[in-house]
CSV table of C-alpha atoms in Angstrom, one decimal:
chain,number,residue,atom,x,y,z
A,1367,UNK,CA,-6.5,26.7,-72.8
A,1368,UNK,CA,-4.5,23.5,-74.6
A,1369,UNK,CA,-1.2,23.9,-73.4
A,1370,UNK,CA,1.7,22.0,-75.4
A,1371,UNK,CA,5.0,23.2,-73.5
A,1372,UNK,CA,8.8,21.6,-75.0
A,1373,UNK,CA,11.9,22.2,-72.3
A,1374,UNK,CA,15.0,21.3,-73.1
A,1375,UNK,CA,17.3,21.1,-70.0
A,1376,UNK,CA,21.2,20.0,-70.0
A,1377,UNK,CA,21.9,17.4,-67.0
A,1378,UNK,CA,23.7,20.7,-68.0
A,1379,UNK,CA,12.9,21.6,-77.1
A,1380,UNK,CA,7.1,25.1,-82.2
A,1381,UNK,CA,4.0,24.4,-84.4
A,1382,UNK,CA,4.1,26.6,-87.5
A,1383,UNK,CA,3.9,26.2,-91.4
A,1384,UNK,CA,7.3,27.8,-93.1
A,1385,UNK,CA,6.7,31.1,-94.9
A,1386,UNK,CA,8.6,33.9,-96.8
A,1387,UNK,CA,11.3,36.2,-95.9
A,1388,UNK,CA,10.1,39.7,-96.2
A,1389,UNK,CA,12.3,42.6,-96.0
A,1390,UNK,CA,11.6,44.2,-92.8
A,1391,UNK,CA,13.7,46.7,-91.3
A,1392,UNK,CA,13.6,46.1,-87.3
A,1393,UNK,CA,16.1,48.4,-86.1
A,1394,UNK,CA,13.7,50.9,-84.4
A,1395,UNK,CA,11.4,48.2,-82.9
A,1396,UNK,CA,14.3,46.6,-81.6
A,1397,UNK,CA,16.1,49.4,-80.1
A,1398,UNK,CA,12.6,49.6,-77.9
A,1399,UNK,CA,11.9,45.8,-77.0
A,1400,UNK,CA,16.0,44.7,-76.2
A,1401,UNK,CA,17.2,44.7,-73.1
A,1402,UNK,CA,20.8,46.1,-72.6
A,1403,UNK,CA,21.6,43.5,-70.0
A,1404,UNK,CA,19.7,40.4,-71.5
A,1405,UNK,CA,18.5,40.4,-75.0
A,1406,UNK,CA,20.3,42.5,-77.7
A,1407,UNK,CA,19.0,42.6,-81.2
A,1408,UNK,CA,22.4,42.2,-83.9
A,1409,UNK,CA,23.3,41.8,-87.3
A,1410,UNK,CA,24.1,37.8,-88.0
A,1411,UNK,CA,25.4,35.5,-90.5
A,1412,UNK,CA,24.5,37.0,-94.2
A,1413,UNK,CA,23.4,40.5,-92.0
A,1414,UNK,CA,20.2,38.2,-90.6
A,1415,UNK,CA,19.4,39.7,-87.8
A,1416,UNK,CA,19.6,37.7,-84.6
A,1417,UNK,CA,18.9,38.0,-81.0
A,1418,UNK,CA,21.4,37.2,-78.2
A,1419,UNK,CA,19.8,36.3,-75.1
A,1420,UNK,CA,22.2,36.1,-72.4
A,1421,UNK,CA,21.2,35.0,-68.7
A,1422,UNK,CA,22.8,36.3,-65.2
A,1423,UNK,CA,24.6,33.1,-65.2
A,1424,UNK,CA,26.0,33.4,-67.6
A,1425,UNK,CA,24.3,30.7,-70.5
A,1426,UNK,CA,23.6,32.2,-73.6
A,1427,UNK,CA,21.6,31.8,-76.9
A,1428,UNK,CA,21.1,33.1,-80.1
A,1429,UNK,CA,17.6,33.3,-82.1
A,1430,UNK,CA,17.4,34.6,-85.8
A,1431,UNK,CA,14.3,36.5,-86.7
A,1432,UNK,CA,14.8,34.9,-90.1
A,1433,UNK,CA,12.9,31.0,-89.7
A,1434,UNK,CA,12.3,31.9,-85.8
A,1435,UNK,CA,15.7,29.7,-86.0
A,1436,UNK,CA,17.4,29.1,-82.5
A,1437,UNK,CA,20.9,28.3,-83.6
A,1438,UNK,CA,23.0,28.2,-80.3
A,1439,UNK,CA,22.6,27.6,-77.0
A,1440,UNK,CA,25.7,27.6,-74.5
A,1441,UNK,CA,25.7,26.5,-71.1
A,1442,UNK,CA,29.3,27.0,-69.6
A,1443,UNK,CA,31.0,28.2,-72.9
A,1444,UNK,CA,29.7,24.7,-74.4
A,1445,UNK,CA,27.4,24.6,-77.5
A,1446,UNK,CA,24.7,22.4,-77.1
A,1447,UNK,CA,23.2,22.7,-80.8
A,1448,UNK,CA,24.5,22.3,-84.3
A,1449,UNK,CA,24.5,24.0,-86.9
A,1450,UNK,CA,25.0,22.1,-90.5
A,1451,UNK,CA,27.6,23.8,-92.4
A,1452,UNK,CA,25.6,23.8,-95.8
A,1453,UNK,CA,22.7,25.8,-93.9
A,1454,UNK,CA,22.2,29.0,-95.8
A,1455,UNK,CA,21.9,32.5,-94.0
A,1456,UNK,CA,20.4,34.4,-97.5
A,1457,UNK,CA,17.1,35.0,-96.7
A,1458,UNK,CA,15.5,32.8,-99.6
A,1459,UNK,CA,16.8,29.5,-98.8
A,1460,UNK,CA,16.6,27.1,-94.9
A,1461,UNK,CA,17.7,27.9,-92.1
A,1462,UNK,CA,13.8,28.5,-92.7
A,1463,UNK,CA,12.0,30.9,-95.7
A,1464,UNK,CA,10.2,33.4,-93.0
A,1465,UNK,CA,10.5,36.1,-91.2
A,1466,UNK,CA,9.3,36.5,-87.2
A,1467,UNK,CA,9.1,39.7,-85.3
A,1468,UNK,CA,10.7,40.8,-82.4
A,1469,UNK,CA,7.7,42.0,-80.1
A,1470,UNK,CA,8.4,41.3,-76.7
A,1471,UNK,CA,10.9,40.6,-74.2
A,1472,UNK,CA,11.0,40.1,-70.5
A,1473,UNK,CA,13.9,39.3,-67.6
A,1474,UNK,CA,12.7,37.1,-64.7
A,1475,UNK,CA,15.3,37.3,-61.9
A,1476,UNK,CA,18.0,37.2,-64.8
A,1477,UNK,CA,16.5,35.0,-67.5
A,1478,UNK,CA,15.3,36.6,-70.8
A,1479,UNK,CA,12.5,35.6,-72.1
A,1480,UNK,CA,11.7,36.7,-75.7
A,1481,UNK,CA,8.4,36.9,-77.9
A,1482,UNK,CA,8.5,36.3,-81.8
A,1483,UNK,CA,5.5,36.8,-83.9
A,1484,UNK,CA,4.3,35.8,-87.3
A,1485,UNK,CA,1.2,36.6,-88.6
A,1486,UNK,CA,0.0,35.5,-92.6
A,1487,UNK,CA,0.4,37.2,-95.8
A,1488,UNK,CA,-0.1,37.5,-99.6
A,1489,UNK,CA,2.8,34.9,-99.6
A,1490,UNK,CA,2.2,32.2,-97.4
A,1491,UNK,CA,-1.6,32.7,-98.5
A,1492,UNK,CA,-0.7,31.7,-101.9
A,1493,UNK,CA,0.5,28.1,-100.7
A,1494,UNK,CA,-1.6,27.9,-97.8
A,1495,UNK,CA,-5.1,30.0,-98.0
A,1496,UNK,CA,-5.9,30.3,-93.9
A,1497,UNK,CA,-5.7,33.6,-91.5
A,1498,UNK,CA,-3.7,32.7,-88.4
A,1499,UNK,CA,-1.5,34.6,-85.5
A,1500,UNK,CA,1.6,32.7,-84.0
A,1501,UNK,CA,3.3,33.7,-81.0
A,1502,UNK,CA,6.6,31.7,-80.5
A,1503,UNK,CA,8.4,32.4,-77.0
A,1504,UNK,CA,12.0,31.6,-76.1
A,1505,UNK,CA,13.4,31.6,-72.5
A,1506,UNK,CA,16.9,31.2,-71.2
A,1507,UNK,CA,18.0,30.0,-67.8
A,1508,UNK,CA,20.8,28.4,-66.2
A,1509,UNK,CA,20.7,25.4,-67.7
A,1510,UNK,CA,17.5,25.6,-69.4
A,1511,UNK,CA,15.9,26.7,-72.6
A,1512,UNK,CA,12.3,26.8,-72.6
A,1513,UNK,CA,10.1,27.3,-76.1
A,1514,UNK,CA,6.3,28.1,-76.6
A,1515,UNK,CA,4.3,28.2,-79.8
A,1516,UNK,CA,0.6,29.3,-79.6
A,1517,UNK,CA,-1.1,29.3,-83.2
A,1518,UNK,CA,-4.4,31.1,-83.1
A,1519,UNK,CA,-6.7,30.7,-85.7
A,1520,UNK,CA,-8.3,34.2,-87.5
A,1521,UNK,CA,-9.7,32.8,-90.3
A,1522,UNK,CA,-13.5,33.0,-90.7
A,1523,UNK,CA,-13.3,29.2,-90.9
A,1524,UNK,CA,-11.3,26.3,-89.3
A,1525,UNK,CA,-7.7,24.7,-90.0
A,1526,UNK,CA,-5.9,22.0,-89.3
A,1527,UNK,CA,-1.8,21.6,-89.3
A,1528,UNK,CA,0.8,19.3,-88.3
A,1529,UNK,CA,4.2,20.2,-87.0
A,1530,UNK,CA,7.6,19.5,-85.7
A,1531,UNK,CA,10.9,21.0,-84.3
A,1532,UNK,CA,13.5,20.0,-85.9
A,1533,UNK,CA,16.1,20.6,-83.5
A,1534,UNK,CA,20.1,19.5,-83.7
A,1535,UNK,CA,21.8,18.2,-80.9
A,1536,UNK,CA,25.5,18.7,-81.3
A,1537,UNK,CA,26.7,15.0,-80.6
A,1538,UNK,CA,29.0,12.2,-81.6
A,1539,UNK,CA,26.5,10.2,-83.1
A,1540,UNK,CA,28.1,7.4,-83.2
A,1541,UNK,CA,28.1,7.5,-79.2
A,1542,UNK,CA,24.7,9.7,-78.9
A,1543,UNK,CA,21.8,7.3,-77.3
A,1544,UNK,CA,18.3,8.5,-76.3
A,1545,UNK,CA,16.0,7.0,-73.6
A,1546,UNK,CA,12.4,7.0,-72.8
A,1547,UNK,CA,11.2,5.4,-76.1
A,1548,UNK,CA,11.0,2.1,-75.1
A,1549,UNK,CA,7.3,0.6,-75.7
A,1550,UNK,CA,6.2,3.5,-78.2
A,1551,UNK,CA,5.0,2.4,-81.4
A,1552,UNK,CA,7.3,3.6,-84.3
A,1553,UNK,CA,7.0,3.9,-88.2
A,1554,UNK,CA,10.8,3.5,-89.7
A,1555,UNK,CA,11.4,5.3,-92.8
A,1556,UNK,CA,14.4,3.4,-93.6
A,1557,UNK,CA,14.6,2.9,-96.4
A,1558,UNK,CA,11.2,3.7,-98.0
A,1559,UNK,CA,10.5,7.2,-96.3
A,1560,UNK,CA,7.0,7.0,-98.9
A,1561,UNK,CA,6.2,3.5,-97.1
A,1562,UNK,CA,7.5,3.4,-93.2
A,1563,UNK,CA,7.5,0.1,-91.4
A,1564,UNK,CA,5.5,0.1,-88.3
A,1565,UNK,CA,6.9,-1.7,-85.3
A,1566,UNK,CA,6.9,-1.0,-81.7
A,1567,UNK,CA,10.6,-0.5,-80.0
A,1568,UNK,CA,11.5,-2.7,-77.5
A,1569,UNK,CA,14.9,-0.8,-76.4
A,1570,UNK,CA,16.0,0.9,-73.5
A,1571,UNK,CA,18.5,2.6,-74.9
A,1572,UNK,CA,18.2,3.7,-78.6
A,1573,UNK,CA,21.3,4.5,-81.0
A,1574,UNK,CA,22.8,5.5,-84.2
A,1575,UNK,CA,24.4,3.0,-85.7
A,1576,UNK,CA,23.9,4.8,-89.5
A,1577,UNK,CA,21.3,5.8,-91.5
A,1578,UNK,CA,18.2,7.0,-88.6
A,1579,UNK,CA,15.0,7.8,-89.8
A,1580,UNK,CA,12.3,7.0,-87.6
A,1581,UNK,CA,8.8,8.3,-85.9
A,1582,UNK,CA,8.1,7.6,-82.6
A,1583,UNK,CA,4.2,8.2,-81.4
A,1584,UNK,CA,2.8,8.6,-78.4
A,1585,UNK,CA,6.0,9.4,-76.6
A,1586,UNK,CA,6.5,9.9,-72.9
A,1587,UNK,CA,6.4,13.8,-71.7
A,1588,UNK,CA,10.5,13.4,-70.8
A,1589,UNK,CA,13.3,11.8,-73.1
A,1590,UNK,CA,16.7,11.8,-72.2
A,1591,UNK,CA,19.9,12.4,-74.5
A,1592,UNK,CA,23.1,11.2,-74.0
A,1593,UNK,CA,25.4,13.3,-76.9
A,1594,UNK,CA,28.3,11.0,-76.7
A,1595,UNK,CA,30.0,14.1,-75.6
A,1596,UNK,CA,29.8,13.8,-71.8
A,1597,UNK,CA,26.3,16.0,-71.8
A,1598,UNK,CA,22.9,14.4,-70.8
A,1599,UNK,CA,20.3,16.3,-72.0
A,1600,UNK,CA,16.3,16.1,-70.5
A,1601,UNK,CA,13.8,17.1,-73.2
A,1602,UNK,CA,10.2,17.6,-71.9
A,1603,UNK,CA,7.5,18.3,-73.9
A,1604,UNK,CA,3.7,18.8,-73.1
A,1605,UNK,CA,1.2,18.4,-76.0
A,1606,UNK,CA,3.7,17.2,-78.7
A,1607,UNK,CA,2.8,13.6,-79.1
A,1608,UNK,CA,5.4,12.2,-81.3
A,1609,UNK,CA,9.4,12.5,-81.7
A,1610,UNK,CA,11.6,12.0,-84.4
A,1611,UNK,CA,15.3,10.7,-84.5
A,1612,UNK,CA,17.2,11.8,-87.6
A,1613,UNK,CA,20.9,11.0,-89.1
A,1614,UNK,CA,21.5,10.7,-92.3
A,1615,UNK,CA,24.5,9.4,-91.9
A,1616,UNK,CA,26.7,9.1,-95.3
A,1617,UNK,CA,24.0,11.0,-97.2
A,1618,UNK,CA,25.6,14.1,-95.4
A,1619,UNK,CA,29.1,13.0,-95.2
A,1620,UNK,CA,30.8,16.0,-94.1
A,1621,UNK,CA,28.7,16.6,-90.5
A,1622,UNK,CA,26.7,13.5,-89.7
A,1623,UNK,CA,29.2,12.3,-86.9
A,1624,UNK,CA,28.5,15.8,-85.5
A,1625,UNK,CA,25.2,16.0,-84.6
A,1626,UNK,CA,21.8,14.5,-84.0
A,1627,UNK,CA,18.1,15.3,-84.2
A,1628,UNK,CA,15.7,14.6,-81.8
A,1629,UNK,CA,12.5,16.6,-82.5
A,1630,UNK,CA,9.5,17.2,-80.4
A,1631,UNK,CA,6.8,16.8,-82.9
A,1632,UNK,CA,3.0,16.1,-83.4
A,1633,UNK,CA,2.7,14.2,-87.2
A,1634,UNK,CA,-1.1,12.5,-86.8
A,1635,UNK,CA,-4.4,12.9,-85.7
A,1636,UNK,CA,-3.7,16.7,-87.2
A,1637,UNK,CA,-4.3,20.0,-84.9
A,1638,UNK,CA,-7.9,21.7,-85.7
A,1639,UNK,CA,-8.2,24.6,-85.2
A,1640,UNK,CA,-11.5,26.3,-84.6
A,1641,UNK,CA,-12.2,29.8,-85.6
A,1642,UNK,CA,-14.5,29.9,-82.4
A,1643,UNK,CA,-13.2,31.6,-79.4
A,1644,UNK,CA,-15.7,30.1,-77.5
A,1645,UNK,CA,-15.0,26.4,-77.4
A,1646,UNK,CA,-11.7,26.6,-75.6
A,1647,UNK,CA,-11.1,24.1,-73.4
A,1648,UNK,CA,-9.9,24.9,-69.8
A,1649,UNK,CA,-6.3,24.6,-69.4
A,1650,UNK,CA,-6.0,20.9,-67.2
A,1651,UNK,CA,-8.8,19.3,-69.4
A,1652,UNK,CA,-7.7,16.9,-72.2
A,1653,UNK,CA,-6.8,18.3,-75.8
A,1654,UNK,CA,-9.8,18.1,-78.0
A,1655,UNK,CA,-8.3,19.5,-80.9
A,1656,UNK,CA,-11.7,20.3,-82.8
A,1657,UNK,CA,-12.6,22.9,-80.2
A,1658,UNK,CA,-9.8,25.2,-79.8
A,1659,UNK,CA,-9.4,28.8,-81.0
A,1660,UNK,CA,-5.9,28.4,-80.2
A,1661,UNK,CA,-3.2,26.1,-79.4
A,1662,UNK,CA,-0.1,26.4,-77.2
A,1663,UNK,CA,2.6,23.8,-77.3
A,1664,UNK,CA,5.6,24.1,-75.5
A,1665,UNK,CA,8.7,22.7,-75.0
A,1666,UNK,CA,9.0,22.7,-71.2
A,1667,UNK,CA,12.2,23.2,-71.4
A,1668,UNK,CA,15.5,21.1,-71.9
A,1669,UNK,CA,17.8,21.0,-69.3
A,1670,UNK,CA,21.5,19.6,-69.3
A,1671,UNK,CA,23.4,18.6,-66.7
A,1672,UNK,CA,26.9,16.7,-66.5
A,1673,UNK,CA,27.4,13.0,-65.8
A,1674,UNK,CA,23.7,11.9,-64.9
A,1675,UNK,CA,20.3,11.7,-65.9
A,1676,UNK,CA,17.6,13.3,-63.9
């Protein structure tokens, strides 16, 4: 099994195509997966529904079925995500145009671990004509949330995809800084996103000085983000082989200081997907995308913690 794991941890980070909201009504499967303690299932922002995930000490976060969106994650009180203000909680517009269910859910000693699921339909058929089953996983500890995507393949004949997670730091950008990029070859997007510059960066330390746009391949499994906030936040990944670092600076005028993206992502060399169960790899050996029935990434999880890097 090809294992791509994403943690994001704070010194306290899925692969899927974007479908269609469906009106589902959940409130019955709900009331029989939540946890009373540790996962409830609740009405959200434009009566999405959502799922709080709270952990026995006390960090919290907040997934909505609607795009498989996490939008919060609090360690001590503290949000470590951001939300745009122009995002759109209808159901036809991003935070993401699909709907996940609610099929599982699990506490570890404290920590709840959730289970979404998406599976394809007339819909998402009509713009992109494969059979597939995705499983995206969400765990909460301390100071850690954890995220799994497995996409299997159950077509009658292979796929490929690319993907990213396009997650937003809450920040002040203009003191944010990542580290751990230093030597990776990039492609710049700024300022022809049709025609990015290749290069290769040759910081220690890289910043948001304006405008960001930029791909990173070949990243190390561990970056570290510095919010400008006082947070340091680890973000490990396993099987994501790119990043991207996004502000768009004046083009959003009313949030860019607030936030910034840094995205576990794999862009190139696209996933295949094999419809044959029997050409897994075993889960230490290398990722040979053209064999695999299935593929898990992960985020391994992304810790914070106060003051230092670890």
């Amino acid at each position: 099994m090809a294992t791509a794991p994403m943690t994001w941890s704070l010194s306290p980070t899925t692969s899927a195509v974007r479908f269609n909201w469906f009106d589902v009504d959940f409130s019955a499967m709900a009331s029989e997966i939540e946890n009373a303690d540790y996962v409830k299932v609740t009405q959200g922002l434009g009566d999405l529904q959502k799922v709080v995930l709270t952990c026995v000490h006390g960090s919290e976060a907040e997934v909505y079925l609607y795009g498989g969106c996490v939008t919060s994650w609090k360690v001590d009180g503290k949000d470590l995500l951001f939300v745009r203000p122009d995002a759109v909680f209808t159901g036809y517009k991003p935070i993401r145009n699909m709907n996940w269910s609610l099929v599982n859910s699990e506490n570890v000693e404290g920590n709840p671990c959730i289970t979404l699921e998406l599976r394809d339909g007339p819909y998402c058929r009509s713009m992109w004509d494969y059979s597939f089953h995705a499983l995206y996983k969400v765990t909460l500890d301390r100071n850690t949330l954890s995220t799994e995507i497995k996409i299997t393949n159950t077509d009658e004949k292979p796929f490929s995809f690319t993907t990213a997670l396009h997650t937003y730091f809450r920040a002040s950008a203009v003191e944010a800084s990542v580290r751990g990029l230093k030597g990776c070859k990039t492609l710049n997007k700024d300022p022809d996103p049709k025609n990015p510059v290749e290069g290769k960066e040759e910081r220690d330390v890289v910043t948001f000085p304006g405008f960001v746009d930029c791909i990173f391949l070949d990243v190390p499994s561990e970056l570290n983000l510095d919010n400008g906030l006082g947070d340091l936040i680890t973000i490990k990944n396993t099987n994501w082989s790119d990043a991207v670092l996004w502000n768009p600076h004046l083009a959003i005028e009313s949030c860019y200081k607030d936030f910034v993206c840094v995205e576990n992502a794999k862009l190139f060399n696209d996933v295949a997907v094999s419809q044959d169960p029997n050409l897994l790899p075993s889960a230490d050996a290398p990722l040979h995308p053209k064999k695999l029935h299935f593929l898990q990434l992960r985020d391994s999880g992304v810790t914070y913690r106060l003051g230092c890097f670890i």
